[in-house]
Amino acid sequence: MATFTHDHVHLRSPDPEGTAQYYERMFGAEVLRSTQQGKPRVDLDLCGLKVFIAQVMPDGKTGAAPTSPYLGLDHIGLTVRGIDAAVAELKAKGAEFTMEPTTIRPNVRIAFLRGPQNVSIELIDRNAA
């Protein structure tokens, strides 16, 4: 069988720069700016995951973001140690949580927040006490 590895996640945004700044402010993502076919391009390095942010045109051809949970790719998951302190830090930065930290099994706690364009982001602490 062929070997596969992850390459990227692709987000669509009416404001790629604002979206990039959110991930930089909240999670320390590295914003990568370049040009593609003569147009500005904004990408991220989010904890080692490449995130491409594509400009959405206001032409009405792009569907609205779904509300989680939904069928298909549902959320981005980020690992963190000390989830309660991380959640407090993110709230102080203005993050909107859709699920407060919750223990789902021994030593595993999760929380969910809503990012730009209604992206659902899970925080998971697999070493919670």
PDB file of C-alpha atoms in Angstrom:
ATOM      1  CA  MET A   1       0.000   0.000   0.000  1.00  0.00           C
ATOM      2  CA  ALA A   2       1.182   3.568  -0.673  1.00  0.00           C
ATOM      3  CA  THR A   3       2.394   5.621   2.280  1.00  0.00           C
ATOM      4  CA  PHE A   4       0.422   8.780   3.056  1.00  0.00           C
ATOM      5  CA  THR A   5       1.233  11.739   5.278  1.00  0.00           C
ATOM      6  CA  HIS A   6      -0.749  14.902   5.982  1.00  0.00           C
ATOM      7  CA  ASP A   7      -0.020  17.946   3.843  1.00  0.00           C
ATOM      8  CA  HIS A   8      -2.448  20.751   4.628  1.00  0.00           C
ATOM      9  CA  VAL A   9      -5.869  21.962   5.683  1.00  0.00           C
ATOM     10  CA  HIS A  10      -7.519  24.561   3.471  1.00  0.00           C
ATOM     11  CA  LEU A  11      -9.697  27.319   4.949  1.00  0.00           C
ATOM     12  CA  ARG A  12     -11.759  29.836   3.000  1.00  0.00           C
ATOM     13  CA  SER A  13     -12.187  33.317   4.399  1.00  0.00           C
ATOM     14  CA  PRO A  14     -13.536  36.703   3.325  1.00  0.00           C
ATOM     15  CA  ASP A  15     -10.619  38.151   5.354  1.00  0.00           C
ATOM     16  CA  PRO A  16      -7.524  35.886   5.097  1.00  0.00           C
ATOM     17  CA  GLU A  17      -5.319  38.388   6.928  1.00  0.00           C
ATOM     18  CA  GLY A  18      -7.776  38.690   9.845  1.00  0.00           C
ATOM     19  CA  THR A  19      -8.149  34.914   9.985  1.00  0.00           C
ATOM     20  CA  ALA A  20      -4.369  34.463  10.030  1.00  0.00           C
ATOM     21  CA  GLN A  21      -4.002  37.047  12.787  1.00  0.00           C
ATOM     22  CA  TYR A  22      -6.565  35.165  14.918  1.00  0.00           C
ATOM     23  CA  TYR A  23      -4.577  31.902  14.743  1.00  0.00           C
ATOM     24  CA  GLU A  24      -1.344  33.786  15.373  1.00  0.00           C
ATOM     25  CA  ARG A  25      -2.789  35.596  18.429  1.00  0.00           C
ATOM     26  CA  MET A  26      -4.589  32.598  19.914  1.00  0.00           C
ATOM     27  CA  PHE A  27      -2.201  29.727  19.195  1.00  0.00           C
ATOM     28  CA  GLY A  28       1.117  31.276  18.176  1.00  0.00           C
ATOM     29  CA  ALA A  29       0.749  30.133  14.568  1.00  0.00           C
ATOM     30  CA  GLU A  30       3.388  31.405  12.177  1.00  0.00           C
ATOM     31  CA  VAL A  31       1.839  33.521   9.407  1.00  0.00           C
ATOM     32  CA  LEU A  32       3.424  32.873   6.013  1.00  0.00           C
ATOM     33  CA  ARG A  33       2.841  35.519   3.340  1.00  0.00           C
ATOM     34  CA  SER A  34       3.704  34.979  -0.321  1.00  0.00           C
ATOM     35  CA  THR A  35       2.261  35.470  -3.789  1.00  0.00           C
ATOM     36  CA  GLN A  36       0.571  32.957  -6.048  1.00  0.00           C
ATOM     37  CA  GLN A  37      -0.148  33.838  -9.655  1.00  0.00           C
ATOM     38  CA  GLY A  38       0.620  37.469  -8.827  1.00  0.00           C
ATOM     39  CA  LYS A  39      -1.886  37.651  -5.944  1.00  0.00           C
ATOM     40  CA  PRO A  40      -1.184  37.828  -2.202  1.00  0.00           C
ATOM     41  CA  ARG A  41      -1.406  34.528  -0.362  1.00  0.00           C
ATOM     42  CA  VAL A  42      -1.660  33.913   3.385  1.00  0.00           C
ATOM     43  CA  ASP A  43      -0.818  30.548   4.919  1.00  0.00           C
ATOM     44  CA  LEU A  44      -0.105  29.348   8.440  1.00  0.00           C
ATOM     45  CA  ASP A  45       2.125  26.934  10.234  1.00  0.00           C
ATOM     46  CA  LEU A  46      -0.268  25.885  13.008  1.00  0.00           C
ATOM     47  CA  CYS A  47       1.603  23.559  15.369  1.00  0.00           C
ATOM     48  CA  GLY A  48       3.316  21.923  12.377  1.00  0.00           C
ATOM     49  CA  LEU A  49       0.143  21.731  10.280  1.00  0.00           C
ATOM     50  CA  LYS A  50       0.083  23.740   7.060  1.00  0.00           C
ATOM     51  CA  VAL A  51      -3.109  25.774   6.813  1.00  0.00           C
ATOM     52  CA  PHE A  52      -3.849  27.483   3.509  1.00  0.00           C
ATOM     53  CA  ILE A  53      -6.258  30.424   3.726  1.00  0.00           C
ATOM     54  CA  ALA A  54      -8.047  31.213   0.465  1.00  0.00           C
ATOM     55  CA  GLN A  55      -9.798  34.505  -0.208  1.00  0.00           C
ATOM     56  CA  VAL A  56     -13.560  34.137  -0.639  1.00  0.00           C
ATOM     57  CA  MET A  57     -15.062  36.533  -3.120  1.00  0.00           C
ATOM     58  CA  PRO A  58     -18.336  38.288  -2.225  1.00  0.00           C
ATOM     59  CA  ASP A  59     -20.048  36.788  -5.277  1.00  0.00           C
ATOM     60  CA  GLY A  60     -22.362  34.480  -3.333  1.00  0.00           C
ATOM     61  CA  LYS A  61     -20.820  31.317  -4.829  1.00  0.00           C
ATOM     62  CA  THR A  62     -19.339  30.064  -1.555  1.00  0.00           C
ATOM     63  CA  GLY A  63     -21.683  28.290   0.854  1.00  0.00           C
ATOM     64  CA  ALA A  64     -22.041  29.404   4.461  1.00  0.00           C
ATOM     65  CA  ALA A  65     -20.000  27.646   7.132  1.00  0.00           C
ATOM     66  CA  PRO A  66     -21.876  24.832   8.890  1.00  0.00           C
ATOM     67  CA  THR A  67     -22.459  24.729  12.629  1.00  0.00           C
ATOM     68  CA  SER A  68     -20.684  21.890  14.421  1.00  0.00           C
ATOM     69  CA  PRO A  69     -21.416  19.034  14.794  1.00  0.00           C
ATOM     70  CA  TYR A  70     -22.057  18.111  11.175  1.00  0.00           C
ATOM     71  CA  LEU A  71     -21.235  15.372   8.678  1.00  0.00           C
ATOM     72  CA  GLY A  72     -17.811  15.475   7.113  1.00  0.00           C
ATOM     73  CA  LEU A  73     -14.663  17.089   8.435  1.00  0.00           C
ATOM     74  CA  ASP A  74     -15.879  18.535  11.709  1.00  0.00           C
ATOM     75  CA  HIS A  75     -13.005  20.227  13.535  1.00  0.00           C
ATOM     76  CA  ILE A  76      -9.290  20.860  13.975  1.00  0.00           C
ATOM     77  CA  GLY A  77      -7.761  19.274  17.081  1.00  0.00           C
ATOM     78  CA  LEU A  78      -4.832  20.801  18.968  1.00  0.00           C
ATOM     79  CA  THR A  79      -2.989  19.123  21.834  1.00  0.00           C
ATOM     80  CA  VAL A  80      -2.258  21.192  24.921  1.00  0.00           C
ATOM     81  CA  ARG A  81      -0.912  20.533  28.415  1.00  0.00           C
ATOM     82  CA  GLY A  82      -2.735  22.265  31.233  1.00  0.00           C
ATOM     83  CA  ILE A  83      -6.031  22.731  29.423  1.00  0.00           C
ATOM     84  CA  ASP A  84      -7.691  24.789  32.162  1.00  0.00           C
ATOM     85  CA  ALA A  85      -4.912  27.393  32.158  1.00  0.00           C
ATOM     86  CA  ALA A  86      -4.866  27.370  28.337  1.00  0.00           C
ATOM     87  CA  VAL A  87      -8.623  27.979  28.207  1.00  0.00           C
ATOM     88  CA  ALA A  88      -8.321  30.864  30.690  1.00  0.00           C
ATOM     89  CA  GLU A  89      -5.526  32.392  28.577  1.00  0.00           C
ATOM     90  CA  LEU A  90      -7.561  32.054  25.362  1.00  0.00           C
ATOM     91  CA  LYS A  91     -10.657  33.551  26.999  1.00  0.00           C
ATOM     92  CA  ALA A  92      -8.558  36.532  28.081  1.00  0.00           C
ATOM     93  CA  LYS A  93      -7.656  36.959  24.390  1.00  0.00           C
ATOM     94  CA  GLY A  94     -11.355  36.910  23.443  1.00  0.00           C
ATOM     95  CA  ALA A  95     -11.856  33.284  22.418  1.00  0.00           C
ATOM     96  CA  GLU A  96     -15.459  32.036  22.287  1.00  0.00           C
ATOM     97  CA  PHE A  97     -15.823  28.553  23.748  1.00  0.00           C
ATOM     98  CA  THR A  98     -18.612  26.222  22.660  1.00  0.00           C
ATOM     99  CA  MET A  99     -17.641  23.555  25.235  1.00  0.00           C
ATOM    100  CA  GLU A 100     -15.874  24.241  28.498  1.00  0.00           C
ATOM    101  CA  PRO A 101     -13.099  21.841  29.592  1.00  0.00           C
ATOM    102  CA  THR A 102     -14.659  18.426  30.146  1.00  0.00           C
ATOM    103  CA  THR A 103     -13.165  15.135  31.281  1.00  0.00           C
ATOM    104  CA  ILE A 104     -14.138  12.511  28.696  1.00  0.00           C
ATOM    105  CA  ARG A 105     -12.167   9.632  30.225  1.00  0.00           C
ATOM    106  CA  PRO A 106      -9.473   9.313  32.878  1.00  0.00           C
ATOM    107  CA  ASN A 107      -6.624  11.800  32.241  1.00  0.00           C
ATOM    108  CA  VAL A 108      -8.216  13.182  29.058  1.00  0.00           C
ATOM    109  CA  ARG A 109      -9.905  16.586  28.993  1.00  0.00           C
ATOM    110  CA  ILE A 110     -11.250  18.442  25.977  1.00  0.00           C
ATOM    111  CA  ALA A 111     -12.721  21.851  25.184  1.00  0.00           C
ATOM    112  CA  PHE A 112     -14.020  23.429  21.969  1.00  0.00           C
ATOM    113  CA  LEU A 113     -13.845  26.987  20.715  1.00  0.00           C
ATOM    114  CA  ARG A 114     -15.174  28.717  17.636  1.00  0.00           C
ATOM    115  CA  GLY A 115     -12.635  30.247  15.268  1.00  0.00           C
ATOM    116  CA  PRO A 116     -13.165  32.585  12.326  1.00  0.00           C
ATOM    117  CA  GLN A 117     -15.666  31.380   9.712  1.00  0.00           C
ATOM    118  CA  ASN A 118     -17.264  29.155  12.366  1.00  0.00           C
ATOM    119  CA  VAL A 119     -14.318  26.701  12.370  1.00  0.00           C
ATOM    120  CA  SER A 120     -14.606  24.368  15.345  1.00  0.00           C
ATOM    121  CA  ILE A 121     -11.293  23.924  17.199  1.00  0.00           C
ATOM    122  CA  GLU A 122     -10.814  21.228  19.812  1.00  0.00           C
ATOM    123  CA  LEU A 123      -8.230  21.458  22.562  1.00  0.00           C
ATOM    124  CA  ILE A 124      -7.260  18.096  24.030  1.00  0.00           C
ATOM    125  CA  ASP A 125      -5.118  17.449  27.083  1.00  0.00           C
ATOM    126  CA  ARG A 126      -4.181  13.771  27.214  1.00  0.00           C
ATOM    127  CA  ASN A 127      -2.232  14.190  30.464  1.00  0.00           C
ATOM    128  CA  ALA A 128      -4.888  15.877  32.602  1.00  0.00           C
ATOM    129  CA  ALA A 129      -4.779  15.104  36.288  1.00  0.00           C
TER     130      ALA A 129
END
